[in-house]
mmCIF file of C-alpha atoms in Angstrom:
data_model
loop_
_atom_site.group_PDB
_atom_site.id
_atom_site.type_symbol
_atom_site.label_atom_id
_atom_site.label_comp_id
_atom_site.label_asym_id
_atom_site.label_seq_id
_atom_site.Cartn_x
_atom_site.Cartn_y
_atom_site.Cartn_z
ATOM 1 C CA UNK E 1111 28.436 84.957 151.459
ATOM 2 C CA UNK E 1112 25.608 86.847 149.916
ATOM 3 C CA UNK E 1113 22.581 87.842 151.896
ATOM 4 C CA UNK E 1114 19.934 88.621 149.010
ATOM 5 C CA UNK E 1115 16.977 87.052 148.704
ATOM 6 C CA UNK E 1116 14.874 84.944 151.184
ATOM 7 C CA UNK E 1117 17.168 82.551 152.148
ATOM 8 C CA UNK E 1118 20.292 81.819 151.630
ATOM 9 C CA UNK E 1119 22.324 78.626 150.986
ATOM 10 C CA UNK E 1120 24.801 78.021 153.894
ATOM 11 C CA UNK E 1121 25.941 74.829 152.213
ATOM 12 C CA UNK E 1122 26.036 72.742 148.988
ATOM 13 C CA UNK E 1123 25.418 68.681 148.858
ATOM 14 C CA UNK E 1124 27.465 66.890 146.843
ATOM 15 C CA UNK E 1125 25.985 64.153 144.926
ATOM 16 C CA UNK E 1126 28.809 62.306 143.557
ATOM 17 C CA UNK E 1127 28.775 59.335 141.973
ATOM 18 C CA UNK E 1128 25.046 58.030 143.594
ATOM 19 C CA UNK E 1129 24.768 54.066 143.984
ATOM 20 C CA UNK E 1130 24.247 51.101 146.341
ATOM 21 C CA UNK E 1131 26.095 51.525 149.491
ATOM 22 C CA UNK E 1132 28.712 48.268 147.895
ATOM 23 C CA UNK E 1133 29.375 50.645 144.901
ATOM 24 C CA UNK E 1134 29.863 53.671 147.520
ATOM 25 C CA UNK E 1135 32.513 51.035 149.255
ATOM 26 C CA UNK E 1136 34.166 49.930 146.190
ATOM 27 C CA UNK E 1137 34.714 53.558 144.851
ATOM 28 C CA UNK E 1138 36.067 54.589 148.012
ATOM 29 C CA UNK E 1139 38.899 51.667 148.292
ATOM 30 C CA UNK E 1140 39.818 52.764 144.546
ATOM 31 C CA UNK E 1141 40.386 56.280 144.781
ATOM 32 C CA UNK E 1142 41.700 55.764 148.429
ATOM 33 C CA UNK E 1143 44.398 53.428 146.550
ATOM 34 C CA UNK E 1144 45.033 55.553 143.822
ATOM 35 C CA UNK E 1145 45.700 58.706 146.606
ATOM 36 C CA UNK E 1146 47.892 56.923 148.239
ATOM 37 C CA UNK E 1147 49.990 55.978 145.103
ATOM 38 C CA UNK E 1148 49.734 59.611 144.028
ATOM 39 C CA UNK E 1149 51.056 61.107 147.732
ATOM 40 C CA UNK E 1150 53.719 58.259 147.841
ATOM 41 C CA UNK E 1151 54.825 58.637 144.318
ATOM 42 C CA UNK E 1152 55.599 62.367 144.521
ATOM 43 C CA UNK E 1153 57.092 62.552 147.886
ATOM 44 C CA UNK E 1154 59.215 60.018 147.023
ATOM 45 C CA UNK E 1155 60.358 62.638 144.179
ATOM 46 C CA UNK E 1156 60.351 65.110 146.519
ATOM 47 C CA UNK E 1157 62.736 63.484 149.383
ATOM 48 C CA UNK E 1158 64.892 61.978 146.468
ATOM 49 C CA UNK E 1159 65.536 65.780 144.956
ATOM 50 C CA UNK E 1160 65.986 66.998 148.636
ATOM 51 C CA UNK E 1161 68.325 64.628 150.302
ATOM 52 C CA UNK E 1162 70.535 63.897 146.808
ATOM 53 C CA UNK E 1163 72.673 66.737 146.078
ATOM 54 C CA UNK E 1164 73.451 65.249 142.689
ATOM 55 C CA UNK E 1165 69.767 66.162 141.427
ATOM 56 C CA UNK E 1166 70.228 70.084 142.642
ATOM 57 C CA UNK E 1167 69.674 71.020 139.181
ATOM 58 C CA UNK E 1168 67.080 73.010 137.392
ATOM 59 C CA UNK E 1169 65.545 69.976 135.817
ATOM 60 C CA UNK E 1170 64.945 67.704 139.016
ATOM 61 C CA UNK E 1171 64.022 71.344 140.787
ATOM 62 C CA UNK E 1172 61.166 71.476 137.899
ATOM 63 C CA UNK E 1173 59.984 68.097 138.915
ATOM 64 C CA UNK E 1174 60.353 68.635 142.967
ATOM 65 C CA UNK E 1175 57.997 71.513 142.719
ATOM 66 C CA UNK E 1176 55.755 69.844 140.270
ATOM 67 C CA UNK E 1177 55.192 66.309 142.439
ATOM 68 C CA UNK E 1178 54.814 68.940 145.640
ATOM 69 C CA UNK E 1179 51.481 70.820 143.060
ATOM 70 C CA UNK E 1180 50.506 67.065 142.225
ATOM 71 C CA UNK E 1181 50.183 66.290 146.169
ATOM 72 C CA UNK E 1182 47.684 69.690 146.987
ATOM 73 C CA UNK E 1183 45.686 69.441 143.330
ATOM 74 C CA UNK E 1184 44.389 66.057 144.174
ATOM 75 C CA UNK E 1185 44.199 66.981 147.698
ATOM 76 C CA UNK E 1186 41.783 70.269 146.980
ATOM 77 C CA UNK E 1187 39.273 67.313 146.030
ATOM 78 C CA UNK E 1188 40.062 63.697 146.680
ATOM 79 C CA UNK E 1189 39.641 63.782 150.979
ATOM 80 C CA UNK E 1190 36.153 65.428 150.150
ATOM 81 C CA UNK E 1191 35.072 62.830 147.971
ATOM 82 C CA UNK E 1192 36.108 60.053 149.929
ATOM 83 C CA UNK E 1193 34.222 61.306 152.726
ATOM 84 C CA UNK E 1194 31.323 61.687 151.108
ATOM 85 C CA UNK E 1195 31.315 58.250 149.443
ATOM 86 C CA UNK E 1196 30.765 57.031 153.170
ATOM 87 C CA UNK E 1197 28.487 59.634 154.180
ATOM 88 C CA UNK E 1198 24.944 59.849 154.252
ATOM 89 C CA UNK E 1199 24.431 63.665 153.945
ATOM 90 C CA UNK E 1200 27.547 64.434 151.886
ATOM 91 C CA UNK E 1201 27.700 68.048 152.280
ATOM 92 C CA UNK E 1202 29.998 70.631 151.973
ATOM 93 C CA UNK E 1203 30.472 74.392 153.420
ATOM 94 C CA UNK E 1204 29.769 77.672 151.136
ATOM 95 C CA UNK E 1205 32.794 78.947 151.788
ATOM 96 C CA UNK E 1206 34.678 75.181 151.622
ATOM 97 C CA UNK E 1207 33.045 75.244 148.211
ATOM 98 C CA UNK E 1208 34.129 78.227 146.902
ATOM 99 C CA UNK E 1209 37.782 77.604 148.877
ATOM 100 C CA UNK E 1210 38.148 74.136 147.122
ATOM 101 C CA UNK E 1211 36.440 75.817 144.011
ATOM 102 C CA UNK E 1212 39.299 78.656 143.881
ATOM 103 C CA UNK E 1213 42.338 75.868 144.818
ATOM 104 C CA UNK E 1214 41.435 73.558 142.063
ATOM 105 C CA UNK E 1215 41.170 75.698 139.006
ATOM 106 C CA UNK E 1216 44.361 77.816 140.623
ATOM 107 C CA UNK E 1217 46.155 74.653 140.795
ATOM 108 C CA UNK E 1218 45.038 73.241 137.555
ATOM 109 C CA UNK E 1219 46.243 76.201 136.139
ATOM 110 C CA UNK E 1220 49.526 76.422 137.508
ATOM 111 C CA UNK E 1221 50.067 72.903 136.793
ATOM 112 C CA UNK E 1222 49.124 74.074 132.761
ATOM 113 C CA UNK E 1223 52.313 76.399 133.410
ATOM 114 C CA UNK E 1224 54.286 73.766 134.479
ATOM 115 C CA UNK E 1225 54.077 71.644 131.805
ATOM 116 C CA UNK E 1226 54.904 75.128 129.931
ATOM 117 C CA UNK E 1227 58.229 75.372 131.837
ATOM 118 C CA UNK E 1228 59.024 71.609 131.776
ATOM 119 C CA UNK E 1229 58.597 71.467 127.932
ATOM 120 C CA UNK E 1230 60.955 74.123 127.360
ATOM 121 C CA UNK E 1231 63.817 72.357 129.719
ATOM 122 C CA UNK E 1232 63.801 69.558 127.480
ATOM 123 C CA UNK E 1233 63.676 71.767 124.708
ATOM 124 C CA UNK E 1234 66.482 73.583 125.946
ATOM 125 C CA UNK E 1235 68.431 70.320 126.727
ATOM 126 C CA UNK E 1236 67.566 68.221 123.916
ATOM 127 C CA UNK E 1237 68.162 71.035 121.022
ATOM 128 C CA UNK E 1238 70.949 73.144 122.445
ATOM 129 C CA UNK E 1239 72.743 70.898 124.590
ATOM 130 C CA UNK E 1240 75.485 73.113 124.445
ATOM 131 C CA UNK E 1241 73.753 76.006 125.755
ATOM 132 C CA UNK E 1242 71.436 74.597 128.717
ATOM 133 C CA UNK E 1243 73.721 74.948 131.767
ATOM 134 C CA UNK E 1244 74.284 79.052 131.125
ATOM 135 C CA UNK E 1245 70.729 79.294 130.296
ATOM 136 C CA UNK E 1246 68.750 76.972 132.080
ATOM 137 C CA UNK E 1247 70.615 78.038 135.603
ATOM 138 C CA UNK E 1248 69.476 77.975 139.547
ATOM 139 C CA UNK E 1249 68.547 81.838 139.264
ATOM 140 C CA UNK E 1250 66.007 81.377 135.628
ATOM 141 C CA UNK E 1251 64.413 78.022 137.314
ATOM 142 C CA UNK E 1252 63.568 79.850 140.007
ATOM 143 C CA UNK E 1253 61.843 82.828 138.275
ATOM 144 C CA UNK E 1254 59.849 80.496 136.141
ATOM 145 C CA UNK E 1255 58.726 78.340 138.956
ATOM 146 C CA UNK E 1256 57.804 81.706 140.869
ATOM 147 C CA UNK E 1257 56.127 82.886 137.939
ATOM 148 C CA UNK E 1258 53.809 79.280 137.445
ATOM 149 C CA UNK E 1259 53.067 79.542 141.244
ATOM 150 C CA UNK E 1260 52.020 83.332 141.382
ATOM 151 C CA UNK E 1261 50.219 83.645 137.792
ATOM 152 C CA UNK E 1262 48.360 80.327 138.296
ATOM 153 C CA UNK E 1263 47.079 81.611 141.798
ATOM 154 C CA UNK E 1264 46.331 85.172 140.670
ATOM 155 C CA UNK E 1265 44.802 84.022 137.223
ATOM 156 C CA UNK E 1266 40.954 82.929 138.261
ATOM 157 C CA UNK E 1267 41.290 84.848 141.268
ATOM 158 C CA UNK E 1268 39.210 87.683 140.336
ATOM 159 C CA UNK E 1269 36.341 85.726 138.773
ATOM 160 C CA UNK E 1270 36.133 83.617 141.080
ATOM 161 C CA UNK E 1271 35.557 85.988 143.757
ATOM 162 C CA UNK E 1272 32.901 87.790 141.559
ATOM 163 C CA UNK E 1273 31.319 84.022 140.793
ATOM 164 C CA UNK E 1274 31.095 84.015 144.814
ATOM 165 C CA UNK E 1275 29.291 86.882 145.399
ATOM 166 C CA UNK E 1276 26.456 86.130 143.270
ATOM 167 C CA UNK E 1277 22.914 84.738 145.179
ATOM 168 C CA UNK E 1278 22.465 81.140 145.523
ATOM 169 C CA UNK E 1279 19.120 81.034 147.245
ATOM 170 C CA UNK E 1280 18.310 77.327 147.055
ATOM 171 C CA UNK E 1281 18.299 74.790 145.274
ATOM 172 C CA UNK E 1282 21.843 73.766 146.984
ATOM 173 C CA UNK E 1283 22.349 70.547 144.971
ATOM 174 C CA UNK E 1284 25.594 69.675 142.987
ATOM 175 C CA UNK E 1285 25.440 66.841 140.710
ATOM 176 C CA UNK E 1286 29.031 66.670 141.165
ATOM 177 C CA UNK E 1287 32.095 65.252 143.256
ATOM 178 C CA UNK E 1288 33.495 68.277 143.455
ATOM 179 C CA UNK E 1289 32.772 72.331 143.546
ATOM 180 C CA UNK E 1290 32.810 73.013 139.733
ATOM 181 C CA UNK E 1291 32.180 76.034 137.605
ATOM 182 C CA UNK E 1292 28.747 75.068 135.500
ATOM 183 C CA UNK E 1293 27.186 73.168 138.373
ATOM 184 C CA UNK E 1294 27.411 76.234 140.566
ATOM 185 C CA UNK E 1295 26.559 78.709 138.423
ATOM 186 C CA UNK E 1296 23.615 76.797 137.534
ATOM 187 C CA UNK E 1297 22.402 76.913 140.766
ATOM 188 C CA UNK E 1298 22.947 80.626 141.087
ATOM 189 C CA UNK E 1299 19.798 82.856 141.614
ATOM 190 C CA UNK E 1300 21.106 85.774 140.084
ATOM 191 C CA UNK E 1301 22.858 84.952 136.325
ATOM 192 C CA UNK E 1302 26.210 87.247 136.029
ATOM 193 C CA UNK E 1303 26.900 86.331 132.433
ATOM 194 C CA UNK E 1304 29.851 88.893 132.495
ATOM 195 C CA UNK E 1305 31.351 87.043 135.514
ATOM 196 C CA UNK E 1306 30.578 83.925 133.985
ATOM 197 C CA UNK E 1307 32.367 85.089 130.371
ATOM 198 C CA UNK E 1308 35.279 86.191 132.225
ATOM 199 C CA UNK E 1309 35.780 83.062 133.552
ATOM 200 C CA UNK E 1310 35.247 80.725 130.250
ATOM 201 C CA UNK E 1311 37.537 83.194 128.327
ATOM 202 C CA UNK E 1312 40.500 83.309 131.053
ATOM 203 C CA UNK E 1313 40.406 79.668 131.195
ATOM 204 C CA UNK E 1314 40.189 78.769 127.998
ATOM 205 C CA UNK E 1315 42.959 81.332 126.635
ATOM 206 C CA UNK E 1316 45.288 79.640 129.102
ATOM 207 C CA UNK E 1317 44.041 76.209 127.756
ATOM 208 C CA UNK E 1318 45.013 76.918 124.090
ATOM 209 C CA UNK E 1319 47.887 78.830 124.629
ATOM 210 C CA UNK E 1320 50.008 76.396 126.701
ATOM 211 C CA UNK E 1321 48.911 73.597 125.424
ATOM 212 C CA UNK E 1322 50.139 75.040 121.446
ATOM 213 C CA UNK E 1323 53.735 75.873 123.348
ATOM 214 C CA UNK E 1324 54.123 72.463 124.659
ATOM 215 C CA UNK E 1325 53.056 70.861 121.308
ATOM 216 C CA UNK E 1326 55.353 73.280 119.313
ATOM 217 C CA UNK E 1327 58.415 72.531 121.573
ATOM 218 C CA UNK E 1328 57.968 68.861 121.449
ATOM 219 C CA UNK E 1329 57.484 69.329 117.475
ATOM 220 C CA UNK E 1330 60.952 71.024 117.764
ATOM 221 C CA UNK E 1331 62.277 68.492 120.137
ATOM 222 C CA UNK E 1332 61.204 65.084 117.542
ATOM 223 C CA UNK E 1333 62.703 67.243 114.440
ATOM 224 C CA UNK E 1334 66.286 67.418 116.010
ATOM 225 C CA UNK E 1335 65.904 63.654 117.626
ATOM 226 C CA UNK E 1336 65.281 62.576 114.091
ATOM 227 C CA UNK E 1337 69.068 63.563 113.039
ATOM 228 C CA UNK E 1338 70.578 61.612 116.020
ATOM 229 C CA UNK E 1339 72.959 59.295 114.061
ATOM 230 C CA UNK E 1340 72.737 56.463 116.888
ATOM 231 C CA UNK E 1341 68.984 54.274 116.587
ATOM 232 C CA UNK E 1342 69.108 53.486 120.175
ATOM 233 C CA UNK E 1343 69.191 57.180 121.107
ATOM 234 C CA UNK E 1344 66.416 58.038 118.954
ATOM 235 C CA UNK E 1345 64.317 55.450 120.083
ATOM 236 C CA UNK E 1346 65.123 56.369 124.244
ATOM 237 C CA UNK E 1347 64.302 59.984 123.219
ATOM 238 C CA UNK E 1348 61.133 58.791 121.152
ATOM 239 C CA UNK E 1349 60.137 56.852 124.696
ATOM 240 C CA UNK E 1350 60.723 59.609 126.827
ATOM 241 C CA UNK E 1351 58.855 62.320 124.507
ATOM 242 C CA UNK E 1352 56.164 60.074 124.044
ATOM 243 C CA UNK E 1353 55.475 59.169 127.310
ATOM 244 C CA UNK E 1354 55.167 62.654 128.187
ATOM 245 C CA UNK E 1355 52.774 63.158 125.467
ATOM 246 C CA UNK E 1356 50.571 60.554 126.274
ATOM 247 C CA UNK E 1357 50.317 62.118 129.779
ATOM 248 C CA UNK E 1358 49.666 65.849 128.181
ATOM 249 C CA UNK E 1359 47.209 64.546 125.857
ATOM 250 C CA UNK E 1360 44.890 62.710 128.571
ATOM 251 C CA UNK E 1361 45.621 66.007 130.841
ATOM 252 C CA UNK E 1362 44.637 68.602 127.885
ATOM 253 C CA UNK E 1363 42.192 66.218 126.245
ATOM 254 C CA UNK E 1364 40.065 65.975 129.060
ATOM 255 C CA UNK E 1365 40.419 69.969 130.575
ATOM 256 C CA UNK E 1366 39.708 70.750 127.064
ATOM 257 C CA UNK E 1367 36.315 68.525 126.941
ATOM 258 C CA UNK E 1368 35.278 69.782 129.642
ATOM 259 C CA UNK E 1369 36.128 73.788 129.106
ATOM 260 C CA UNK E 1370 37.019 74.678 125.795
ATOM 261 C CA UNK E 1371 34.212 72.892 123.973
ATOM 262 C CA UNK E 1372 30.750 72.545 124.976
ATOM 263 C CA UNK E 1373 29.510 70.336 127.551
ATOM 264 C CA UNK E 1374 25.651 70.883 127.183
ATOM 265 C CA UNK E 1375 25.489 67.521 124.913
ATOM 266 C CA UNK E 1376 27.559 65.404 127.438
ATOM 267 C CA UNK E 1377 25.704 63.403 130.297
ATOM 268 C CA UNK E 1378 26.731 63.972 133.975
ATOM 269 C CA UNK E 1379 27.781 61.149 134.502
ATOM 270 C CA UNK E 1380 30.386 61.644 131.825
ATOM 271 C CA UNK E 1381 31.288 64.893 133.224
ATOM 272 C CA UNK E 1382 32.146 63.084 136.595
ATOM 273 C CA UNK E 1383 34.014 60.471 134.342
ATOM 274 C CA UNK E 1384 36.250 63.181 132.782
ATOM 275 C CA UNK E 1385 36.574 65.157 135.882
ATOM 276 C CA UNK E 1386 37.964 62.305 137.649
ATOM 277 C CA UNK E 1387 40.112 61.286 134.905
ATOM 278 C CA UNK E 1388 42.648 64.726 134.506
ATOM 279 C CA UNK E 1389 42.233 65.557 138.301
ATOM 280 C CA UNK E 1390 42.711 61.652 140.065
ATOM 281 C CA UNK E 1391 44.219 59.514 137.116
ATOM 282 C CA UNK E 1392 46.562 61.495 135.451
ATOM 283 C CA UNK E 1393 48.165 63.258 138.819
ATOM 284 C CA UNK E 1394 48.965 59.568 139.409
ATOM 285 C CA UNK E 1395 50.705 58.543 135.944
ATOM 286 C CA UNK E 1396 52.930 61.838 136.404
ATOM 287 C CA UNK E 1397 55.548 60.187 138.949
ATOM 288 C CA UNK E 1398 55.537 57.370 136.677
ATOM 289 C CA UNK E 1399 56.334 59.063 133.541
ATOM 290 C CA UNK E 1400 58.309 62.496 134.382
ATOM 291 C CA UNK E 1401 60.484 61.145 137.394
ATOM 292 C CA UNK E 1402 60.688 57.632 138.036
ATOM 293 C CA UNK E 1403 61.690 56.075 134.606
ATOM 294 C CA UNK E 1404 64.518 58.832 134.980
ATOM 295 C CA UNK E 1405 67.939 56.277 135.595
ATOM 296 C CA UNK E 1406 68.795 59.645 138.199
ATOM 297 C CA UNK E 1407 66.119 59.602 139.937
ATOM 298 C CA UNK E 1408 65.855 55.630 140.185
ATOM 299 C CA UNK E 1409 69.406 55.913 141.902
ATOM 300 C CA UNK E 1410 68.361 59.012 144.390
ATOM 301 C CA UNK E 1411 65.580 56.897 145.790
ATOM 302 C CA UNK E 1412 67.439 53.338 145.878
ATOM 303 C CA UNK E 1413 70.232 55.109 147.855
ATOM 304 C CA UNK E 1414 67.310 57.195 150.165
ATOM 305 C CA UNK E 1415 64.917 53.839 150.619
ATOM 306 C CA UNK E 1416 68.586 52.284 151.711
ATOM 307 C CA UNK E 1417 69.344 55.093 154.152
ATOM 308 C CA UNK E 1418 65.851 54.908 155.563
ATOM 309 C CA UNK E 1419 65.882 51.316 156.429
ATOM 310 C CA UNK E 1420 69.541 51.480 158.212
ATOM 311 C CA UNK E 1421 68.271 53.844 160.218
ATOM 312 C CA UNK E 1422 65.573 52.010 160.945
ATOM 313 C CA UNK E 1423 67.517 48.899 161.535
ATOM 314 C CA UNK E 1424 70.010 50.856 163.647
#
């Protein structure tokens, strides 16, 4: 933490989403649900994948390892704004600011690769069917995955740490749920507009350029599925793809909103609003539409819900 100026700001307050203590109640029952149904949802995919041997493949390895991100990107945020909608001084640490500050955009990130990696397995199985197995194989997932994990992490990482070092001297209110970029830099005695540059241009690069490789590969994916002979495999295949889309457009619409274009002409509260939408809503649709419409992974967790309850029964 810096030391210039003063004083210095040993912690932030988070003002969330400020209302009647009812409101405070009803907000925390809602996002307490939907955590739940995010936690359960993935480690569901996550025990299915483990204990089924039929879904030790590259693909279902993919989705593992993205349900396990989906569990720590809404934990980074969600416990400390459920606390806070039933506390009174709803603080938070400097250094538990700049820690959840660091995990989010790391995770977001490597989540943004993800999607990279997962669009190019159905690419690879959709348009070269043929091919997948000696491409797609145990040794190539796991260099990808390793690659999400370790760029995503190492990505902000420098910025970040430069973002942290700057003074924050007081005023230590963040009209925010969480430990976001603008708020804090706004609040920043010292402006470090090359710090703060760094920053927008990293993340917005990474923005663009995933988000035009997973639109090109399902472009190349819907050109192929629109020579399938048979109507009722076009129309599974235009259910799948398009469920996937809808997820990638609410994740990439809203990240993009929020830091791509500028924000200065949007109200806070409808920063909060989009906020909560790609890092709460959508890491709960993503069971839902990657894993459990999958017939495979249906099957792994009837047989694993089975095995739990006759050992429980036993």
């Amino acid at each position: 933490m810096n030391k210039s100026g003063i004083s210095t700001v040993t912690q932030f307050v988070l003002l969330g989403f400020p209302g009647p203590w009812k409101i405070q109640v009803s907000l925390f029952s809602m996002i307490l649900l939907v955590y739940i149904l995010t936690l359960t949802g993935n480690m569901a995919i996550i025990c299915a994948v483990r204990w089924d041997h039929r879904l030790h493949t590259p693909m279902y390895m993919l989705l593992a390892n993205f349900s396990f991100l989906e569990i720590w990107y809404v934990t980074c945020t969600v416990p400390t704004m459920l606390v806070n909608f039933l506390s009174e001084a709803k603080t938070i640490s400097f250094s538990g600011c700049f820690t959840q500050f660091y995990f989010f955009f790391s995770l977001g990130t490597t989540e943004c690769f993800f999607l990279c990696v997962m669009a190019y397995d159905l690419y690879l199985a959709i348009c070269c069917p043929l091919h997948y197995p000696s491409i797609m194989t145990g040794w190539l997932c796991g260099i990808l995955v390793s690659l999400c994990w370790l760029t995503g992490f190492l990505g902000h990482s420098v910025p970040i740490f430069f973002i942290s070092q700057l003074s924050f001297c007081g005023p230590n209110i963040i009209d925010h749920f969480m430990c976001d970029v603008d708020p804090l830099m706004a609040l920043s005695c010292a402006s470090s507009p090359i710090a703060e540059d760094v920053f927008q241009c990293v993340r917005s690069l990474i923005i663009i350029l995933t988000i035009l490789y997973i639109l090109g590969s399902y472009a190349l994916v819907l050109r192929v599925v629109l020579q399938v002979p048979s109507s009722a495999g076009r129309r599974n295949t235009f259910s799948t793809c398009g469920s996937h889309l809808v997820v990638v457009s609410l994740f990439y619409g809203t990240i993009m909103v929020m830091y791509v274009s500028p924000t200065s002409g949007n109200s806070v509260a409808l920063q909060k609003i989009i906020t909560l939408i790609y890092s709460v809503v959508t890491p709960v649709l993503n069971p839902l539409v990657y894993s459990l419409r999958n017939q495979d992974m249906k099957y792994a967790l009837h047989h694993v819900l089975c095995g739990m309850r006759v050992i429980q029964c036993s």
